[in-house]
């Protein structure tokens, strides 16, 4: 008797596992509820052409306006949305909302900007993804030239699968950029094969851009490589004038970062794009 009591019970569902299973299911439920209750919101961060100083694009960045916790940032819930499989539905909402907003801006003014939308791997490789994208463009009336899809290097590991879907997307006429460039899967081979239009230099390289640092060399090399491959290049996370001047000198095409503006709600966008047209953004 006493021997049996001290034995470790063999059990798949230990309390900890059960706990994580519950929160997993709860979280999936909460994220779906958030989608249905329209608790998600997109903020838009301007992308500026260095030479003209004009806003030429906006990256759509997802936030969760939680009734109790306030504004929740994407790094806190996107991994969970990916694990629970609900990222497909959230991602479709993001795409529809961003395209709809950009089409509305274009009807309201004669400026034509491109909206950039972040994709998750599971979303990109979901069956029928390209059809969903064309459906959204048709529904919103947005010119495919005014939509950019951001992928990351890790999505390119299965190169054949990536080429197939990216070619489908390119045939629709949308633009493709590689986000956080330099931090992921590092074979440069795929840059020659994949139909991408732009590299986004990860902001971790920008933080240390000072004279003679190795990050300075990396940023210069990425810009030069992009130019040789006929790709556009944007630096993200630009916070200082020194960084801007360095990027201008290296002939980087575009910048995005707190120096210009953080991401703002759609209602604040108009002011921001007007300001940039007056050229006042560099201070
Ligand atoms: P990301 O796509 O690399 O987006 C850039 C992130 O850097 C944003 O953070 C932005 O607010 C931040 N940032 C921009 N400029 C600066 C700067 O000058 N300094 C600093 N310190 N940060 C800057 P955010 O909005 O928190 O987004 C984090 C990540 O969440 C994004 O990184 C992206 O990977 C993911 N994400 C955001 N929205 C979506 C979405 O709709 N779908 C998916 N799948 N992922 C998303
Ligand atoms: Mg991005
Ligand atoms: Mg990035
Ligand atoms: Mg990222």
mmCIF file of C-alpha atoms and ligand atoms in Angstrom:
data_model
loop_
_atom_site.group_PDB
_atom_site.id
_atom_site.type_symbol
_atom_site.label_atom_id
_atom_site.label_comp_id
_atom_site.label_asym_id
_atom_site.label_seq_id
_atom_site.Cartn_x
_atom_site.Cartn_y
_atom_site.Cartn_z
ATOM 1 C CA UNK A 1 0.000 0.000 0.000
ATOM 2 C CA UNK A 2 2.482 2.565 1.205
ATOM 3 C CA UNK A 3 4.810 1.587 -1.662
ATOM 4 C CA UNK A 4 2.100 2.319 -4.206
ATOM 5 C CA UNK A 5 1.361 5.714 -2.650
ATOM 6 C CA UNK A 6 4.960 6.898 -2.985
ATOM 7 C CA UNK A 7 5.184 5.774 -6.616
ATOM 8 C CA UNK A 8 5.239 8.569 -9.169
ATOM 9 C CA UNK A 9 1.966 8.320 -11.007
ATOM 10 C CA UNK A 10 2.520 7.876 -14.744
ATOM 11 C CA UNK A 11 0.378 10.516 -16.294
ATOM 12 C CA UNK A 12 0.337 12.538 -19.520
ATOM 13 C CA UNK A 13 -1.751 15.312 -18.052
ATOM 14 C CA UNK A 14 0.282 16.661 -15.198
ATOM 15 C CA UNK A 15 -1.151 19.831 -13.657
ATOM 16 C CA UNK A 16 1.332 22.077 -15.427
ATOM 17 C CA UNK A 17 0.545 20.636 -18.841
ATOM 18 C CA UNK A 18 -3.142 20.891 -18.126
ATOM 19 C CA UNK A 19 -2.674 24.498 -17.075
ATOM 20 C CA UNK A 20 -0.899 25.401 -20.298
ATOM 21 C CA UNK A 21 -3.538 23.546 -22.301
ATOM 22 C CA UNK A 22 -6.284 25.557 -20.656
ATOM 23 C CA UNK A 23 -4.613 28.897 -21.226
ATOM 24 C CA UNK A 24 -3.937 27.889 -24.817
ATOM 25 C CA UNK A 25 -7.617 27.181 -25.445
ATOM 26 C CA UNK A 26 -8.642 30.263 -23.492
ATOM 27 C CA UNK A 27 -6.254 32.422 -25.440
ATOM 28 C CA UNK A 28 -7.500 31.087 -28.748
ATOM 29 C CA UNK A 29 -11.023 31.867 -27.606
ATOM 30 C CA UNK A 30 -10.023 35.372 -26.459
ATOM 31 C CA UNK A 31 -8.269 36.170 -29.746
ATOM 32 C CA UNK A 32 -11.288 35.024 -31.757
ATOM 33 C CA UNK A 33 -13.547 37.070 -29.492
ATOM 34 C CA UNK A 34 -11.245 40.085 -29.986
ATOM 35 C CA UNK A 35 -11.608 39.720 -33.748
ATOM 36 C CA UNK A 36 -15.405 39.473 -33.526
ATOM 37 C CA UNK A 37 -15.640 42.408 -31.080
ATOM 38 C CA UNK A 38 -13.418 44.553 -33.296
ATOM 39 C CA UNK A 39 -10.774 45.016 -30.611
ATOM 40 C CA UNK A 40 -7.932 44.927 -33.128
ATOM 41 C CA UNK A 41 -6.697 48.165 -34.614
ATOM 42 C CA UNK A 42 -4.024 49.103 -37.138
ATOM 43 C CA UNK A 43 -1.548 51.901 -36.622
ATOM 44 C CA UNK A 44 0.430 53.247 -39.566
ATOM 45 C CA UNK A 45 4.103 54.222 -39.582
ATOM 46 C CA UNK A 46 5.319 56.453 -42.418
ATOM 47 C CA UNK A 47 8.056 55.445 -44.833
ATOM 48 C CA UNK A 48 9.893 58.371 -46.384
ATOM 49 C CA UNK A 49 11.963 58.710 -49.530
ATOM 50 C CA UNK A 50 15.299 60.163 -48.362
ATOM 51 C CA UNK A 51 15.897 62.254 -51.458
ATOM 52 C CA UNK A 52 12.468 63.881 -51.785
ATOM 53 C CA UNK A 53 11.551 63.828 -48.089
ATOM 54 C CA UNK A 54 8.094 62.642 -49.039
ATOM 55 C CA UNK A 55 5.964 59.978 -47.411
ATOM 56 C CA UNK A 56 5.752 57.200 -49.985
ATOM 57 C CA UNK A 57 4.430 54.398 -47.826
ATOM 58 C CA UNK A 58 2.888 53.288 -44.555
ATOM 59 C CA UNK A 59 3.570 50.095 -42.635
ATOM 60 C CA UNK A 60 0.409 48.743 -41.021
ATOM 61 C CA UNK A 61 1.174 47.569 -37.470
ATOM 62 C CA UNK A 62 -1.349 45.591 -35.480
ATOM 63 C CA UNK A 63 -2.413 46.473 -31.936
ATOM 64 C CA UNK A 64 -5.001 44.892 -29.626
ATOM 65 C CA UNK A 65 -7.158 47.443 -27.850
ATOM 66 C CA UNK A 66 -7.860 45.233 -24.836
ATOM 67 C CA UNK A 67 -10.834 46.309 -22.674
ATOM 68 C CA UNK A 68 -8.855 45.752 -19.433
ATOM 69 C CA UNK A 69 -5.184 45.922 -20.365
ATOM 70 C CA UNK A 70 -5.254 48.801 -22.854
ATOM 71 C CA UNK A 71 -3.149 48.769 -26.000
ATOM 72 C CA UNK A 72 -1.381 45.406 -26.336
ATOM 73 C CA UNK A 73 1.613 45.279 -28.704
ATOM 74 C CA UNK A 74 1.892 42.592 -31.417
ATOM 75 C CA UNK A 75 4.913 40.785 -29.964
ATOM 76 C CA UNK A 76 2.730 39.897 -26.988
ATOM 77 C CA UNK A 77 -0.030 38.138 -28.926
ATOM 78 C CA UNK A 78 1.121 37.320 -32.481
ATOM 79 C CA UNK A 79 3.184 34.299 -31.383
ATOM 80 C CA UNK A 80 0.072 32.977 -29.586
ATOM 81 C CA UNK A 81 -2.098 33.710 -32.608
ATOM 82 C CA UNK A 82 0.375 31.697 -34.695
ATOM 83 C CA UNK A 83 0.415 28.770 -32.260
ATOM 84 C CA UNK A 84 -3.365 28.590 -32.039
ATOM 85 C CA UNK A 85 -3.858 28.903 -35.800
ATOM 86 C CA UNK A 86 -6.025 31.987 -35.578
ATOM 87 C CA UNK A 87 -3.352 34.105 -37.310
ATOM 88 C CA UNK A 88 -4.958 33.226 -40.666
ATOM 89 C CA UNK A 89 -8.178 35.012 -39.758
ATOM 90 C CA UNK A 90 -6.419 37.897 -38.022
ATOM 91 C CA UNK A 91 -4.067 38.272 -40.982
ATOM 92 C CA UNK A 92 -6.986 38.411 -43.407
ATOM 93 C CA UNK A 93 -8.584 41.137 -41.295
ATOM 94 C CA UNK A 94 -5.277 43.088 -41.294
ATOM 95 C CA UNK A 95 -4.970 42.852 -45.077
ATOM 96 C CA UNK A 96 -8.573 43.873 -45.701
ATOM 97 C CA UNK A 97 -8.394 46.774 -43.236
ATOM 98 C CA UNK A 98 -5.062 48.092 -44.546
ATOM 99 C CA UNK A 99 -6.166 47.936 -48.199
ATOM 100 C CA UNK A 100 -9.507 49.498 -47.385
ATOM 101 C CA UNK A 101 -7.793 52.341 -45.495
ATOM 102 C CA UNK A 102 -5.307 53.007 -48.275
ATOM 103 C CA UNK A 103 -8.065 53.026 -50.920
ATOM 104 C CA UNK A 104 -9.952 55.542 -48.748
ATOM 105 C CA UNK A 105 -6.887 57.796 -48.402
ATOM 106 C CA UNK A 106 -6.484 57.739 -52.157
ATOM 107 C CA UNK A 107 -10.081 58.797 -52.709
ATOM 108 C CA UNK A 108 -9.640 61.644 -50.192
ATOM 109 C CA UNK A 109 -6.434 63.109 -51.627
ATOM 110 C CA UNK A 110 -4.405 62.777 -54.777
ATOM 111 C CA UNK A 111 -1.385 61.326 -53.029
ATOM 112 C CA UNK A 112 -0.730 57.691 -53.785
ATOM 113 C CA UNK A 113 1.141 55.769 -51.130
ATOM 114 C CA UNK A 114 1.879 52.079 -50.738
ATOM 115 C CA UNK A 115 0.676 50.230 -47.655
ATOM 116 C CA UNK A 116 2.942 47.494 -46.260
ATOM 117 C CA UNK A 117 1.418 44.505 -44.459
ATOM 118 C CA UNK A 118 3.343 41.977 -42.335
ATOM 119 C CA UNK A 119 2.742 38.290 -43.044
ATOM 120 C CA UNK A 120 3.201 35.215 -40.881
ATOM 121 C CA UNK A 121 4.711 32.068 -42.351
ATOM 122 C CA UNK A 122 1.611 29.950 -41.771
ATOM 123 C CA UNK A 123 -0.453 32.604 -43.519
ATOM 124 C CA UNK A 124 1.786 32.862 -46.600
ATOM 125 C CA UNK A 125 1.776 29.096 -47.122
ATOM 126 C CA UNK A 126 -1.931 28.616 -46.462
ATOM 127 C CA UNK A 127 -3.745 27.163 -49.492
ATOM 128 C CA UNK A 128 -5.491 29.883 -51.466
ATOM 129 C CA UNK A 129 -3.498 32.773 -49.996
ATOM 130 C CA UNK A 130 -2.868 34.486 -53.360
ATOM 131 C CA UNK A 131 -6.585 34.192 -54.234
ATOM 132 C CA UNK A 132 -7.439 35.792 -50.910
ATOM 133 C CA UNK A 133 -5.098 38.699 -51.709
ATOM 134 C CA UNK A 134 -6.672 39.266 -55.155
ATOM 135 C CA UNK A 135 -10.101 39.042 -53.542
ATOM 136 C CA UNK A 136 -9.195 41.762 -51.034
ATOM 137 C CA UNK A 137 -7.823 44.022 -53.799
ATOM 138 C CA UNK A 138 -10.983 43.548 -55.854
ATOM 139 C CA UNK A 139 -13.230 44.192 -52.871
ATOM 140 C CA UNK A 140 -11.409 47.361 -51.782
ATOM 141 C CA UNK A 141 -10.593 48.636 -55.276
ATOM 142 C CA UNK A 142 -6.941 49.153 -54.328
ATOM 143 C CA UNK A 143 -4.366 49.154 -57.116
ATOM 144 C CA UNK A 144 -2.056 46.127 -56.522
ATOM 145 C CA UNK A 145 0.890 48.505 -57.048
ATOM 146 C CA UNK A 146 -0.168 50.183 -53.776
ATOM 147 C CA UNK A 147 0.192 47.039 -51.656
ATOM 148 C CA UNK A 148 3.429 45.600 -50.307
ATOM 149 C CA UNK A 149 3.681 42.295 -48.457
ATOM 150 C CA UNK A 150 6.467 41.906 -45.876
ATOM 151 C CA UNK A 151 7.966 38.468 -45.451
ATOM 152 C CA UNK A 152 11.018 37.378 -43.438
ATOM 153 C CA UNK A 153 14.104 35.374 -44.315
ATOM 154 C CA UNK A 154 12.976 32.361 -42.288
ATOM 155 C CA UNK A 155 9.981 31.952 -44.606
ATOM 156 C CA UNK A 156 12.389 31.343 -47.488
ATOM 157 C CA UNK A 157 13.962 28.172 -46.089
ATOM 158 C CA UNK A 158 11.800 25.986 -48.310
ATOM 159 C CA UNK A 159 12.923 27.936 -51.360
ATOM 160 C CA UNK A 160 10.854 26.023 -53.902
ATOM 161 C CA UNK A 161 7.636 26.534 -51.976
ATOM 162 C CA UNK A 162 8.511 30.204 -51.465
ATOM 163 C CA UNK A 163 9.247 30.796 -55.162
ATOM 164 C CA UNK A 164 5.894 29.314 -56.101
ATOM 165 C CA UNK A 165 3.787 31.489 -53.813
ATOM 166 C CA UNK A 166 5.846 34.655 -54.395
ATOM 167 C CA UNK A 167 5.491 34.256 -58.157
ATOM 168 C CA UNK A 168 1.738 33.934 -57.726
ATOM 169 C CA UNK A 169 1.729 37.147 -55.695
ATOM 170 C CA UNK A 170 3.969 38.966 -58.179
ATOM 171 C CA UNK A 171 1.608 38.030 -61.007
ATOM 172 C CA UNK A 172 -1.158 39.842 -59.139
ATOM 173 C CA UNK A 173 1.077 42.941 -59.199
ATOM 174 C CA UNK A 174 1.778 43.461 -55.493
ATOM 175 C CA UNK A 175 5.249 44.280 -54.119
ATOM 176 C CA UNK A 176 7.278 42.012 -51.854
ATOM 177 C CA UNK A 177 9.817 43.087 -49.251
ATOM 178 C CA UNK A 178 12.070 41.134 -46.893
ATOM 179 C CA UNK A 179 11.613 42.428 -43.341
ATOM 180 C CA UNK A 180 14.290 42.382 -40.613
ATOM 181 C CA UNK A 181 16.866 41.709 -43.311
ATOM 182 C CA UNK A 182 20.186 40.454 -42.017
ATOM 183 C CA UNK A 183 18.893 38.739 -38.893
ATOM 184 C CA UNK A 184 17.533 35.501 -40.293
ATOM 185 C CA UNK A 185 18.332 32.677 -42.659
ATOM 186 C CA UNK A 186 21.451 33.987 -44.241
ATOM 187 C CA UNK A 187 21.971 32.317 -47.611
ATOM 188 C CA UNK A 188 22.178 35.150 -50.119
ATOM 189 C CA UNK A 189 21.529 32.691 -52.919
ATOM 190 C CA UNK A 190 17.783 33.113 -52.655
ATOM 191 C CA UNK A 191 18.005 36.846 -53.357
ATOM 192 C CA UNK A 192 18.889 36.026 -56.962
ATOM 193 C CA UNK A 193 16.053 33.547 -57.351
ATOM 194 C CA UNK A 194 13.156 34.995 -55.411
ATOM 195 C CA UNK A 195 10.976 37.698 -56.951
ATOM 196 C CA UNK A 196 11.391 40.306 -54.197
ATOM 197 C CA UNK A 197 11.417 44.081 -54.665
ATOM 198 C CA UNK A 198 12.863 45.516 -51.485
ATOM 199 C CA UNK A 199 15.076 44.802 -48.477
ATOM 200 C CA UNK A 200 14.267 46.267 -45.066
ATOM 201 C CA UNK A 201 17.483 46.570 -43.066
ATOM 202 C CA UNK A 202 16.773 45.389 -39.528
ATOM 203 C CA UNK A 203 16.884 48.129 -36.954
ATOM 204 C CA UNK A 204 19.384 46.267 -34.761
ATOM 205 C CA UNK A 205 22.081 47.257 -37.298
ATOM 206 C CA UNK A 206 21.056 50.917 -37.163
ATOM 207 C CA UNK A 207 21.393 51.360 -33.420
ATOM 208 C CA UNK A 208 25.190 51.101 -33.619
ATOM 209 C CA UNK A 209 25.777 53.089 -36.759
ATOM 210 C CA UNK A 210 28.712 55.230 -35.732
ATOM 211 C CA UNK A 211 32.027 55.747 -37.425
ATOM 212 C CA UNK A 212 33.923 52.532 -38.105
ATOM 213 C CA UNK A 213 31.633 50.148 -36.195
ATOM 214 C CA UNK A 214 31.069 46.748 -37.792
ATOM 215 C CA UNK A 215 27.354 47.516 -38.014
ATOM 216 C CA UNK A 216 28.192 50.513 -40.172
ATOM 217 C CA UNK A 217 29.990 48.163 -42.560
ATOM 218 C CA UNK A 218 27.023 45.765 -42.583
ATOM 219 C CA UNK A 219 24.530 48.521 -43.392
ATOM 220 C CA UNK A 220 26.751 49.858 -46.200
ATOM 221 C CA UNK A 221 27.169 46.347 -47.583
ATOM 222 C CA UNK A 222 23.423 45.614 -47.564
ATOM 223 C CA UNK A 223 22.700 48.887 -49.373
ATOM 224 C CA UNK A 224 25.397 48.235 -51.981
ATOM 225 C CA UNK A 225 24.209 44.671 -52.501
ATOM 226 C CA UNK A 226 20.591 45.776 -52.925
ATOM 227 C CA UNK A 227 21.656 48.313 -55.540
ATOM 228 C CA UNK A 228 23.655 45.732 -57.483
ATOM 229 C CA UNK A 229 20.717 43.327 -57.429
ATOM 230 C CA UNK A 230 18.297 46.052 -58.548
ATOM 231 C CA UNK A 231 16.368 45.976 -55.269
ATOM 232 C CA UNK A 232 15.058 48.951 -53.321
ATOM 233 C CA UNK A 233 16.332 49.307 -49.772
ATOM 234 C CA UNK A 234 14.744 50.834 -46.684
ATOM 235 C CA UNK A 235 16.271 51.251 -43.227
ATOM 236 C CA UNK A 236 13.920 50.677 -40.295
ATOM 237 C CA UNK A 237 14.335 52.004 -36.776
ATOM 238 C CA UNK A 238 15.948 55.303 -37.804
ATOM 239 C CA UNK A 239 15.954 57.473 -34.684
ATOM 240 C CA UNK A 240 18.667 60.094 -35.156
ATOM 241 C CA UNK A 241 19.776 62.668 -37.709
ATOM 242 C CA UNK A 242 23.227 61.092 -37.682
ATOM 243 C CA UNK A 243 21.725 57.805 -38.852
ATOM 244 C CA UNK A 244 19.759 59.639 -41.540
ATOM 245 C CA UNK A 245 22.847 61.465 -42.793
ATOM 246 C CA UNK A 246 24.812 58.237 -42.899
ATOM 247 C CA UNK A 247 22.021 56.532 -44.882
ATOM 248 C CA UNK A 248 21.763 59.472 -47.253
ATOM 249 C CA UNK A 249 25.505 59.318 -47.871
ATOM 250 C CA UNK A 250 25.267 55.567 -48.553
ATOM 251 C CA UNK A 251 22.379 56.218 -50.971
ATOM 252 C CA UNK A 252 19.761 54.230 -49.110
ATOM 253 C CA UNK A 253 16.380 54.790 -50.810
ATOM 254 C CA UNK A 254 13.980 55.098 -47.896
ATOM 255 C CA UNK A 255 13.762 55.343 -44.117
ATOM 256 C CA UNK A 256 11.235 54.434 -41.459
ATOM 257 C CA UNK A 257 11.611 55.179 -37.760
ATOM 258 C CA UNK A 258 10.890 57.334 -34.757
ATOM 259 C CA UNK A 259 12.920 60.212 -36.291
ATOM 260 C CA UNK A 260 9.999 60.690 -38.682
ATOM 261 C CA UNK A 261 7.176 59.304 -36.544
ATOM 262 C CA UNK A 262 6.037 56.293 -34.607
ATOM 263 C CA UNK A 263 3.034 54.381 -35.916
ATOM 264 C CA UNK A 264 -0.157 56.447 -35.530
ATOM 265 C CA UNK A 265 -3.883 55.655 -35.661
ATOM 266 C CA UNK A 266 -5.494 56.125 -39.102
ATOM 267 C CA UNK A 267 -7.197 59.341 -37.954
ATOM 268 C CA UNK A 268 -3.845 61.026 -37.301
ATOM 269 C CA UNK A 269 -2.379 60.017 -40.633
ATOM 270 C CA UNK A 270 -3.609 62.953 -42.700
ATOM 271 C CA UNK A 271 -1.843 65.576 -40.562
ATOM 272 C CA UNK A 272 1.318 63.565 -40.713
ATOM 273 C CA UNK A 273 1.422 63.168 -44.485
ATOM 274 C CA UNK A 274 0.646 66.887 -44.955
ATOM 275 C CA UNK A 275 3.509 67.797 -42.634
ATOM 276 C CA UNK A 276 5.913 65.740 -44.632
ATOM 277 C CA UNK A 277 4.849 67.360 -47.883
ATOM 278 C CA UNK A 278 5.920 70.701 -46.450
ATOM 279 C CA UNK A 279 9.298 69.133 -45.856
ATOM 280 C CA UNK A 280 9.266 69.919 -42.145
ATOM 281 C CA UNK A 281 9.833 66.398 -40.924
ATOM 282 C CA UNK A 282 13.571 66.541 -40.587
ATOM 283 C CA UNK A 283 13.211 69.072 -37.883
HETATM 284 P P1 LIG B 1 8.376 44.798 -37.794
HETATM 285 O O1 LIG B 1 7.542 44.383 -38.935
HETATM 286 O O2 LIG B 1 9.840 44.745 -37.959
HETATM 287 O O3 LIG B 1 7.884 46.292 -37.464
HETATM 288 C C1 LIG B 1 8.711 47.320 -37.003
HETATM 289 C C2 LIG B 1 8.635 47.449 -35.499
HETATM 290 O O4 LIG B 1 9.638 48.364 -35.062
HETATM 291 C C3 LIG B 1 7.311 48.029 -35.001
HETATM 292 O O5 LIG B 1 7.039 47.484 -33.708
HETATM 293 C C4 LIG B 1 7.641 49.506 -34.901
HETATM 294 O O6 LIG B 1 6.797 50.233 -34.006
HETATM 295 C C5 LIG B 1 9.043 49.446 -34.391
HETATM 296 N N1 LIG B 1 9.811 50.664 -34.731
HETATM 297 C C6 LIG B 1 9.687 51.425 -35.840
HETATM 298 N N2 LIG B 1 10.565 52.437 -35.826
HETATM 299 C C7 LIG B 1 11.274 52.327 -34.689
HETATM 300 C C8 LIG B 1 12.354 53.095 -34.096
HETATM 301 O O7 LIG B 1 12.833 54.088 -34.648
HETATM 302 N N3 LIG B 1 12.838 52.645 -32.903
HETATM 303 C C9 LIG B 1 12.331 51.545 -32.275
HETATM 304 N N4 LIG B 1 12.863 51.200 -31.112
HETATM 305 N N5 LIG B 1 11.326 50.814 -32.805
HETATM 306 C C10 LIG B 1 10.802 51.187 -33.994
HETATM 307 P P2 LIG B 1 5.630 46.813 -33.331
HETATM 308 O O8 LIG B 1 4.511 47.616 -33.928
HETATM 309 O O9 LIG B 1 5.638 46.567 -31.884
HETATM 310 O O10 LIG B 1 5.658 45.430 -34.116
HETATM 311 C C11 LIG B 1 6.514 44.398 -33.764
HETATM 312 C C12 LIG B 1 6.460 43.253 -34.747
HETATM 313 O O11 LIG B 1 5.197 42.604 -34.725
HETATM 314 C C13 LIG B 1 6.629 43.698 -36.194
HETATM 315 O O12 LIG B 1 7.994 43.949 -36.480
HETATM 316 C C14 LIG B 1 6.070 42.507 -36.933
HETATM 317 O O13 LIG B 1 7.021 41.484 -37.041
HETATM 318 C C15 LIG B 1 4.944 42.060 -35.999
HETATM 319 N N6 LIG B 1 3.661 42.541 -36.543
HETATM 320 C C16 LIG B 1 3.090 43.761 -36.406
HETATM 321 N N7 LIG B 1 1.896 43.804 -37.040
HETATM 322 C C17 LIG B 1 1.711 42.575 -37.590
HETATM 323 C C18 LIG B 1 0.671 41.985 -38.397
HETATM 324 O O14 LIG B 1 -0.343 42.609 -38.771
HETATM 325 N N8 LIG B 1 0.840 40.678 -38.757
HETATM 326 C C19 LIG B 1 1.953 39.961 -38.412
HETATM 327 N N9 LIG B 1 2.045 38.677 -38.829
HETATM 328 N N10 LIG B 1 2.954 40.489 -37.683
HETATM 329 C C20 LIG B 1 2.835 41.786 -37.277
HETATM 330 MG MG1 LIG B 2 7.436 44.783 -40.821
HETATM 331 MG MG1 LIG B 3 11.251 44.795 -39.201
HETATM 332 MG MG1 LIG B 4 9.601 41.718 -37.509
#
